[in-house]
Short mmCIF file of C-alpha atoms and ligand atoms in Angstrom, two decimals:
data_model
loop_
_atom_site.label_atom_id
_atom_site.label_comp_id
_atom_site.label_asym_id
_atom_site.label_seq_id
_atom_site.Cartn_x
_atom_site.Cartn_y
_atom_site.Cartn_z
CA MET O 1415 69.40 40.14 27.27
CA LYS O 1416 66.88 42.21 28.96
CA ASN O 1417 64.07 40.91 31.03
CA LEU O 1418 60.71 43.01 30.70
CA ASN O 1419 58.37 42.18 33.37
CA ILE O 1420 54.86 41.40 32.66
CA GLY O 1421 51.74 41.89 33.69
CA ILE O 1422 48.70 40.67 32.39
CA ILE O 1423 44.70 41.63 32.86
CA SER O 1424 42.10 38.77 32.44
CA LEU O 1425 43.31 34.92 31.73
CA GLY O 1426 40.22 33.97 29.59
CA TRP O 1427 40.54 33.13 25.93
CA MET O 1428 42.60 36.31 25.14
CA GLY O 1429 44.87 36.66 28.24
CA GLY O 1430 46.22 32.62 28.06
CA LEU O 1431 46.47 33.54 24.18
CA HIS O 1432 49.02 37.07 25.11
CA ALA O 1433 50.65 35.09 27.43
CA ARG O 1434 52.00 32.11 25.62
CA SER O 1435 52.31 34.87 22.48
CA TYR O 1436 54.66 36.67 25.03
CA LEU O 1437 57.27 33.25 25.44
CA SER O 1438 57.51 32.66 21.74
CA ALA O 1439 57.87 36.42 20.57
CA PRO O 1440 61.54 36.08 21.28
CA ARG O 1441 62.37 32.21 20.16
CA ARG O 1442 60.77 34.47 16.37
CA TYR O 1443 62.52 36.94 16.58
CA PRO O 1444 65.58 36.87 18.53
CA GLU O 1445 66.66 40.13 17.49
CA LEU O 1446 64.39 41.80 20.03
CA ASN O 1447 67.04 41.06 22.33
CA VAL O 1448 64.32 40.74 25.25
CA GLU O 1449 62.98 38.35 27.79
CA PRO O 1450 59.46 38.80 28.88
CA VAL O 1451 58.84 37.21 32.40
CA LEU O 1452 55.41 36.41 33.00
CA HIS O 1453 55.23 38.05 36.78
CA THR O 1454 51.53 38.67 37.60
CA ALA O 1455 48.41 37.85 36.91
CA ALA O 1456 45.00 39.11 37.53
CA ASP O 1457 41.56 37.95 37.13
CA PRO O 1458 38.86 37.14 40.34
CA ASP O 1459 38.11 34.52 39.27
CA ALA O 1460 39.90 31.46 41.14
CA THR O 1461 39.75 29.03 37.90
CA ALA O 1462 41.62 31.30 35.65
CA ARG O 1463 44.05 31.83 38.52
CA ASP O 1464 44.83 28.37 38.99
CA LEU O 1465 45.33 28.34 34.72
CA ALA O 1466 47.87 31.36 35.44
CA VAL O 1467 50.07 30.19 37.66
CA ASN O 1468 50.15 26.54 37.02
CA THR O 1469 49.69 26.13 33.17
CA LEU O 1470 50.88 29.39 31.80
CA GLY O 1471 53.62 30.13 34.30
CA PHE O 1472 53.23 33.19 35.40
CA ALA O 1473 55.28 33.75 39.27
CA ARG O 1474 51.78 35.61 40.94
CA ALA O 1475 48.13 35.77 40.45
CA VAL O 1476 45.74 38.35 42.09
CA ALA O 1477 42.69 39.08 42.18
CA ASP O 1478 42.89 43.02 41.69
CA TYR O 1479 43.94 44.36 38.80
CA ARG O 1480 44.95 47.61 40.65
CA GLU O 1481 47.63 45.28 43.32
CA LEU O 1482 49.10 44.40 39.58
CA LEU O 1483 49.17 47.96 38.56
CA SER O 1484 50.63 49.03 41.70
CA ASP O 1485 53.52 46.47 41.93
CA PRO O 1486 57.34 48.97 40.52
CA GLU O 1487 58.07 46.02 39.28
CA ILE O 1488 56.20 45.31 36.15
CA ASP O 1489 57.54 46.98 32.73
CA ALA O 1490 54.25 46.38 30.70
CA VAL O 1491 50.92 45.14 30.89
CA SER O 1492 47.77 43.18 28.63
CA ILE O 1493 44.79 44.16 28.91
CA CYS O 1494 42.25 41.12 28.17
CA SER O 1495 39.29 42.40 30.50
CA PRO O 1496 36.14 42.53 28.90
CA ASN O 1497 34.98 45.93 27.75
CA PHE O 1498 33.63 46.95 30.21
CA LEU O 1499 36.63 47.44 32.05
CA HIS O 1500 38.70 48.30 28.92
CA ARG O 1501 38.69 52.33 29.70
CA GLU O 1502 38.78 52.04 33.75
CA ILE O 1503 41.99 49.29 33.44
CA ALA O 1504 43.44 51.69 30.26
CA LEU O 1505 43.46 54.21 32.15
CA ALA O 1506 44.65 53.39 35.59
CA ALA O 1507 47.80 51.47 33.73
CA VAL O 1508 48.32 55.06 32.06
CA GLU O 1509 48.34 56.68 35.94
CA ALA O 1510 50.12 54.15 36.76
CA GLY O 1511 52.67 54.80 33.53
CA LYS O 1512 52.85 50.82 32.27
CA PRO O 1513 53.08 50.48 28.85
CA PHE O 1514 49.88 48.55 27.62
CA TRP O 1515 48.08 46.01 25.10
CA ILE O 1516 45.16 46.12 25.02
CA GLU O 1517 42.21 43.86 22.81
CA LYS O 1518 39.80 45.37 20.54
CA PRO O 1519 37.71 46.77 20.69
CA MET O 1520 39.12 49.06 22.60
CA GLY O 1521 36.13 51.47 24.36
CA ARG O 1522 32.68 50.87 24.46
CA SER O 1523 32.63 53.69 21.74
CA ALA O 1524 34.41 55.97 20.43
CA GLN O 1525 33.96 58.51 23.50
CA GLU O 1526 35.65 56.10 25.40
CA SER O 1527 38.55 54.82 23.49
CA ARG O 1528 39.42 58.35 22.13
CA GLU O 1529 40.46 58.65 26.46
CA ILE O 1530 42.43 55.99 26.27
CA ALA O 1531 44.21 56.89 23.01
CA GLU O 1532 44.43 60.48 24.64
CA ALA O 1533 45.63 59.18 28.12
CA ALA O 1534 47.96 57.49 26.37
CA GLU O 1535 49.83 60.01 24.17
CA ARG O 1536 49.88 62.55 26.51
CA ALA O 1537 51.92 60.01 28.72
CA GLY O 1538 54.31 59.51 25.85
CA LEU O 1539 53.31 55.26 25.99
CA VAL O 1540 53.60 52.75 23.52
CA THR O 1541 50.56 50.40 23.25
CA ALA O 1542 49.66 47.85 20.99
CA VAL O 1543 45.53 46.88 20.03
CA GLY O 1544 44.87 43.78 19.00
CA PHE O 1545 43.94 43.90 15.46
CA ASN O 1546 45.55 41.00 14.64
CA TYR O 1547 44.64 39.94 11.21
CA ARG O 1548 47.24 42.69 9.59
CA ASN O 1549 49.61 40.12 10.91
CA VAL O 1550 48.57 37.50 8.30
CA PRO O 1551 50.95 37.35 5.80
CA ALA O 1552 48.71 37.02 2.81
CA ILE O 1553 47.10 40.72 3.98
CA ALA O 1554 50.90 42.46 4.34
CA GLU O 1555 51.19 40.62 0.14
CA ALA O 1556 47.91 42.42 -0.59
CA ARG O 1557 48.35 45.21 1.20
CA ARG O 1558 52.62 45.44 -0.17
CA LEU O 1559 50.28 44.99 -3.81
CA VAL O 1560 47.22 47.56 -2.98
CA ARG O 1561 50.00 50.50 -2.04
CA SER O 1562 52.24 49.76 -4.69
CA GLY O 1563 49.97 50.18 -7.73
CA GLY O 1564 50.25 46.13 -8.72
CA ILE O 1565 45.68 45.86 -8.84
CA GLY O 1566 46.10 49.79 -10.08
CA GLU O 1567 43.38 52.52 -8.78
CA VAL O 1568 41.09 50.92 -5.72
CA THR O 1569 37.82 50.96 -7.13
CA ASN O 1570 35.48 49.25 -4.17
CA VAL O 1571 36.75 47.08 -1.53
CA ARG O 1572 34.11 44.36 0.54
CA VAL O 1573 34.30 43.32 3.68
CA SER O 1574 32.47 40.23 5.49
CA PHE O 1575 32.83 39.74 8.61
CA LEU O 1576 30.35 36.06 9.15
CA ALA O 1577 29.94 34.81 12.19
CA ASP O 1578 28.74 31.95 13.63
CA TYR O 1579 29.35 32.26 17.47
CA SER O 1580 25.64 33.20 18.59
CA SER O 1581 23.92 31.98 15.95
CA ASP O 1582 21.75 29.29 18.44
CA PRO O 1583 19.15 30.76 20.68
CA ALA O 1584 20.05 29.03 23.72
CA SER O 1585 24.23 30.42 23.48
CA THR O 1586 24.66 31.88 26.78
CA LEU O 1587 23.76 35.70 27.47
CA THR O 1588 26.98 36.86 28.76
CA TRP O 1589 28.51 40.74 28.70
CA ARG O 1590 28.96 40.38 24.84
CA PHE O 1591 25.28 40.87 24.41
CA LYS O 1592 24.87 44.29 26.55
CA ARG O 1593 25.18 47.61 25.42
CA GLU O 1594 26.42 48.86 28.81
CA LEU O 1595 28.72 45.91 29.26
CA ALA O 1596 30.67 45.44 25.56
CA GLY O 1597 28.68 49.06 23.68
CA THR O 1598 27.60 47.48 20.03
CA GLY O 1599 27.41 44.12 19.15
CA VAL O 1600 29.00 42.99 15.80
CA LEU O 1601 30.64 46.57 14.98
CA GLY O 1602 32.59 46.44 17.68
CA ASP O 1603 33.37 42.49 18.03
CA LEU O 1604 33.58 41.96 14.51
CA LEU O 1605 33.83 44.95 12.36
CA SER O 1606 36.55 47.09 14.56
CA HIS O 1607 38.47 44.35 12.77
CA GLY O 1608 37.34 44.84 9.58
CA PHE O 1609 37.50 48.54 9.63
CA ASP O 1610 41.24 48.53 10.74
CA LEU O 1611 42.04 45.69 8.17
CA ALA O 1612 40.57 47.74 5.32
CA GLN O 1613 42.17 51.24 6.55
CA PHE O 1614 45.84 49.41 6.47
CA ILE O 1615 45.33 47.83 3.29
CA VAL O 1616 43.34 50.86 1.54
CA GLY O 1617 43.57 54.07 3.65
CA ARG O 1618 41.66 56.08 5.73
CA ILE O 1619 37.31 55.73 5.91
CA ASP O 1620 35.35 59.56 5.50
CA SER O 1621 32.26 58.54 5.84
CA VAL O 1622 29.35 56.12 6.18
CA THR O 1623 26.00 54.94 5.80
CA ALA O 1624 24.60 51.58 8.13
CA ALA O 1625 21.93 49.50 8.69
CA ASP O 1626 21.41 46.96 11.24
CA SER O 1627 19.46 44.50 13.25
CA LEU O 1628 18.56 42.61 16.34
CA VAL O 1629 17.43 39.02 15.29
CA ILE O 1630 17.42 36.64 18.12
CA ARG O 1631 15.87 39.27 20.91
CA GLN O 1632 16.13 37.14 24.19
CA ARG O 1633 18.99 34.56 25.48
CA PRO O 1634 19.31 32.14 28.40
CA LEU O 1635 21.16 33.77 31.50
CA PRO O 1636 24.30 32.07 32.41
CA THR O 1637 24.22 29.51 34.51
CA ALA O 1638 27.13 27.52 36.10
CA GLY O 1639 28.06 25.32 33.45
CA ALA O 1640 27.09 27.68 30.37
CA THR O 1641 29.49 31.04 31.33
CA SER O 1642 30.58 31.82 27.75
CA HIS O 1643 29.03 32.83 25.05
CA LEU O 1644 30.64 30.03 22.92
CA SER O 1645 27.99 27.36 25.38
CA ALA O 1646 24.33 26.52 25.45
CA SER O 1647 22.17 26.47 28.51
CA ALA O 1648 20.33 23.17 29.09
CA GLY O 1649 16.86 25.41 28.18
CA GLY O 1650 14.43 25.55 30.60
CA GLY O 1651 15.68 28.78 32.84
CA PRO O 1652 15.15 32.47 32.47
CA VAL O 1653 15.91 34.40 29.90
CA GLY O 1654 17.30 37.87 29.44
CA PRO O 1655 17.30 40.72 26.63
CA VAL O 1656 20.20 41.24 24.01
CA GLU O 1657 21.06 45.21 23.77
CA ASN O 1658 22.93 45.23 20.67
CA GLU O 1659 22.80 44.59 17.12
CA ASP O 1660 23.24 40.45 15.73
CA TYR O 1661 23.87 41.96 12.00
CA ALA O 1662 25.26 45.08 10.59
CA ALA O 1663 25.53 46.10 6.75
CA VAL O 1664 27.83 49.23 6.01
CA ILE O 1665 28.87 51.58 3.28
CA ALA O 1666 31.22 53.38 3.26
CA ARG O 1667 33.17 56.21 1.55
CA PHE O 1668 37.49 55.79 1.71
CA ASP O 1669 39.75 59.10 1.57
CA SER O 1670 40.61 57.69 -2.00
CA GLY O 1671 37.07 57.70 -3.41
CA ALA O 1672 37.26 54.36 -3.01
CA ILE O 1673 33.73 52.61 -2.05
CA GLY O 1674 33.68 50.10 0.40
CA VAL O 1675 30.74 47.98 1.65
CA PHE O 1676 31.19 45.33 5.03
CA GLU O 1677 28.96 43.15 6.39
CA SER O 1678 29.70 41.41 9.82
CA SER O 1679 26.99 38.99 11.60
CA ARG O 1680 27.33 36.71 14.53
CA ILE O 1681 24.29 34.63 13.89
CA ALA O 1682 25.27 33.37 10.63
CA VAL O 1683 24.15 29.97 9.64
CA GLY O 1684 27.02 28.16 7.57
CA PRO O 1685 30.05 29.53 7.45
CA ARG O 1686 32.22 29.57 11.20
CA ALA O 1687 34.31 32.58 11.15
CA GLU O 1688 34.60 33.55 7.41
CA TYR O 1689 36.10 36.73 7.06
CA ILE O 1690 36.62 37.72 3.90
CA ILE O 1691 38.31 40.75 2.44
CA ASP O 1692 38.11 41.20 -1.38
CA VAL O 1693 40.24 44.68 -2.88
CA TYR O 1694 39.11 45.99 -6.52
CA GLY O 1695 41.74 47.74 -8.62
CA THR O 1696 41.28 49.16 -12.15
CA LYS O 1697 44.37 46.11 -13.12
CA GLY O 1698 43.01 43.27 -10.20
CA SER O 1699 41.99 42.21 -7.93
CA LEU O 1700 42.97 40.39 -4.48
CA ARG O 1701 40.83 38.42 -2.34
CA TRP O 1702 41.52 36.87 1.14
CA ASN O 1703 39.49 34.34 3.42
CA PHE O 1704 40.19 33.54 7.43
CA HIS O 1705 39.04 30.13 6.03
CA ARG O 1706 41.95 29.69 3.92
CA LEU O 1707 44.66 31.46 6.00
CA ASN O 1708 47.77 30.94 4.22
CA GLU O 1709 46.12 31.36 0.66
CA LEU O 1710 45.43 34.73 -0.87
CA GLN O 1711 44.16 34.91 -3.87
CA ILE O 1712 45.48 37.62 -6.41
CA ALA O 1713 43.77 38.44 -10.43
CA ASP O 1714 46.31 40.69 -11.81
CA SER O 1715 45.62 39.77 -15.62
CA ARG O 1716 42.03 39.75 -16.87
CA ASP O 1717 42.20 36.07 -16.74
CA GLY O 1718 40.80 35.68 -13.54
CA TYR O 1719 41.96 34.93 -10.03
CA ARG O 1720 45.11 32.63 -9.26
CA THR O 1721 45.25 31.19 -5.94
CA VAL O 1722 48.97 31.30 -4.51
CA MET O 1723 50.39 30.07 -0.91
CA ALA O 1724 52.00 32.70 1.15
CA GLY O 1725 55.27 31.21 1.73
CA PRO O 1726 58.41 33.33 3.11
CA GLY O 1727 58.18 36.34 0.87
CA PHE O 1728 54.56 37.47 2.52
CA GLY O 1729 55.71 39.36 5.80
CA ASP O 1730 56.79 37.73 8.50
CA PHE O 1731 55.76 33.75 7.44
CA ALA O 1732 59.88 33.36 7.48
CA ARG O 1733 59.83 33.58 10.99
CA PHE O 1734 57.03 30.45 11.21
CA GLN O 1735 57.60 27.79 8.27
CA PRO O 1736 60.39 27.64 5.72
CA GLY O 1737 58.16 26.75 2.93
CA PRO O 1738 55.06 27.29 1.35
CA GLY O 1739 52.48 25.54 1.96
CA LEU O 1740 53.53 25.04 5.06
CA SER O 1741 50.04 26.24 7.62
CA MET O 1742 50.47 29.30 9.65
CA GLY O 1743 47.54 29.27 12.04
CA PHE O 1744 45.68 32.66 14.39
CA ASP O 1745 48.06 31.97 17.33
CA ASP O 1746 51.15 33.18 15.39
CA LEU O 1747 49.07 36.26 14.50
CA LYS O 1748 49.16 37.12 18.05
CA THR O 1749 53.41 36.54 18.26
CA ILE O 1750 53.83 39.18 15.96
CA GLU O 1751 51.57 41.44 17.69
CA ALA O 1752 53.67 40.05 20.67
CA ALA O 1753 57.12 41.00 19.24
CA LEU O 1754 56.03 44.45 17.56
CA PHE O 1755 54.76 44.98 20.95
CA LEU O 1756 57.86 44.20 22.60
CA ARG O 1757 59.58 46.12 19.87
CA SER O 1758 57.76 49.03 20.95
CA LEU O 1759 59.16 48.28 24.35
CA ALA O 1760 62.86 48.05 23.76
CA GLU O 1761 62.91 50.49 21.24
CA GLY O 1762 60.68 53.52 23.03
CA GLU O 1763 58.77 53.84 19.31
CA GLN O 1764 54.95 52.87 18.21
CA PHE O 1765 55.53 49.36 16.31
CA ALA O 1766 51.94 48.10 16.53
CA PRO O 1767 48.38 48.72 15.82
CA SER O 1768 48.34 52.33 18.57
CA ALA O 1769 45.43 52.94 20.82
CA ALA O 1770 45.38 56.04 17.89
CA ASP O 1771 44.44 53.10 15.52
CA GLY O 1772 41.92 51.43 18.20
CA TRP O 1773 40.21 54.70 18.46
CA ALA O 1774 40.08 55.28 14.58
CA ALA O 1775 38.40 52.17 13.80
CA ALA O 1776 35.24 52.88 16.70
CA GLU O 1777 34.82 56.34 15.29
CA ILE O 1778 33.58 53.98 12.33
CA ALA O 1779 31.76 52.03 14.28
CA ASP O 1780 30.30 54.86 16.37
CA ALA O 1781 29.26 56.47 13.08
CA ALA O 1782 28.10 53.48 11.56
CA LEU O 1783 25.71 53.14 14.45
CA GLU O 1784 24.61 56.63 14.18
CA SER O 1785 24.10 56.09 10.49
CA ALA O 1786 21.95 52.82 11.44
CA ALA O 1787 19.30 55.31 13.33
CA SER O 1788 19.66 58.45 11.39
CA GLY O 1789 19.44 56.94 7.94
CA ALA O 1790 21.70 59.69 6.85
CA TRP O 1791 25.33 59.49 6.11
CA VAL O 1792 27.57 60.54 8.22
CA THR O 1793 31.33 61.97 8.36
CA VAL O 1794 33.67 59.70 10.70
CA PRO O 1795 35.52 62.05 12.38
CA GLU O 1796 39.22 62.57 12.16
CA VAL O 1797 41.37 61.16 15.14
CA SER O 1798 44.53 62.41 16.70
CA GLY O 1799 47.84 61.36 17.79
CA GLU O 1800 49.89 58.31 16.00
CA THR O 1801 47.97 56.06 13.93
CA THR O 1802 49.42 53.22 12.38
CA TYR O 1803 48.06 51.88 9.70
CA ASN O 1804 48.93 54.24 7.01
CA ARG O 1805 52.54 53.67 7.47
N1 NAD J 953 41.30 40.14 18.75
C1 NAD J 953 40.76 39.39 18.72
O1 NAD J 953 40.31 38.45 17.81
C2 NAD J 953 39.94 38.62 19.90
C3 NAD J 953 39.06 37.25 20.20
C4 NAD J 953 38.29 37.20 20.52
C5 NAD J 953 38.16 38.31 21.95
N2 NAD J 953 39.27 39.45 21.66
C6 NAD J 953 38.88 40.50 23.16
O2 NAD J 953 39.40 40.18 24.36
C7 NAD J 953 39.13 40.55 25.25
C8 NAD J 953 38.46 39.43 26.48
O3 NAD J 953 37.32 38.18 25.98
P1 NAD J 953 37.97 36.57 25.71
O4 NAD J 953 36.73 36.30 24.67
O5 NAD J 953 39.18 36.46 26.30
O6 NAD J 953 36.83 37.01 27.42
P2 NAD J 953 36.50 35.39 27.60
O7 NAD J 953 34.91 35.54 28.54
O8 NAD J 953 37.50 34.74 27.73
O9 NAD J 953 37.95 36.34 29.99
C9 NAD J 953 37.30 37.07 30.41
C10 NAD J 953 38.06 36.88 31.58
O10 NAD J 953 38.10 38.42 32.60
C11 NAD J 953 37.51 38.26 33.82
N3 NAD J 953 37.32 39.46 34.27
C12 NAD J 953 35.88 39.31 34.38
N4 NAD J 953 35.99 40.21 35.48
C13 NAD J 953 37.12 41.11 35.83
C14 NAD J 953 37.82 42.20 36.74
N5 NAD J 953 36.92 42.86 36.79
N6 NAD J 953 39.37 42.64 36.69
C15 NAD J 953 39.98 41.65 35.58
N7 NAD J 953 39.57 40.27 34.86
C16 NAD J 953 38.08 39.93 35.05
C17 NAD J 953 36.92 36.86 33.75
O11 NAD J 953 37.38 35.99 35.24
C18 NAD J 953 37.54 36.00 32.73
O12 NAD J 953 39.02 34.95 32.64
C19 NAD J 953 37.57 41.49 24.73
O13 NAD J 953 37.56 42.51 24.13
C20 NAD J 953 37.35 40.47 23.45
O14 NAD J 953 36.26 41.57 22.51
C21 NAD J 953 39.52 39.89 20.72
#
């Protein structure tokens, strides 16, 4: 059993989840034969550092991520920071020779994502990007069916990522709403998942045309009691401008000739986190909805959909539950992601979605943004490096 010393940078929602996932992965995937050790956490926020040491079990916590990266004892790092720090921290991780698992969207733009991916590739480092929906067992089964010709030739794809997390105009103006800090709005925050998922199931997206809109133009500035985009202000305080899109609609052409329709909102009232992907083929169709993570709707005849519960034959389901009908949850998807990254660290090969996959999704988002401004179809540039979505 080999110990791997892990550093996690930023201990918010995702940082805490990465920590728990490193710990659970070897229990679900004992053949990895590695034991991740929560060595150092880095976060300027004292409460986050306290959580890291006293709840998550890190040996120590520091305020400055540079201190973590310069520690020769650390074997690999997670980058779970707000988007505006991804490029800076990822390039510093490469400079320090640390393989990294980074959250999506990887950069604030395709250019930043490219810099990260090319630097990691040049340094020969394995990477992982937080495209966790790839790991849903029902998605693994959907992909197997599509790629084995089970629904015939794919004609069209519908991806609908509708969330309500900012539907309340009183929800706080955090970094997510600022172009300088987040980059795009839903195109990066939600549709980066959708673009990657569609490429993972169907194949490469070649070109897009898009429209977007900004609906809630001002939001209250953060206050001591309301610092997250999920918290609402009491009202009456100062407000500031929202700078990126609340809603986006994208039409895409895949290399195969299939057409995709993507839609995403962070202000939809009704769907909570309703992430749906439909794949239509000449012989059948598939539908998955995050609200029903453990189900896959399959139409493989002309008799309409039947609903199949995920079970031990689907993806990595058997690592978590012994039989169909028992449920997996969101956090389990991250355990699978951690296991892929740990396997890469142990074997020196790329298994998780790579930095090149993060760059590929970012090129689609940037092309959609360009099209939303110009109204034209925009060709999505091909990325170099090792993508995994077509493996
Ligand atoms: N894969 C997914 O499904 C998923 C879900 C949510 C968020 N994310 C992504 O994860 C990233 C983080 O999102 P979150 O929701 O965990 O954010 P969060 O707001 O919960 O946490 C951000 C953390 O970063 C820390 N931080 C701020 N400045 C820092 C600095 N200079 N150095 C180090 N840490 C610093 C904050 O103190 C905070 O603890 C984002 O890129 C987001 O898009 C991915």
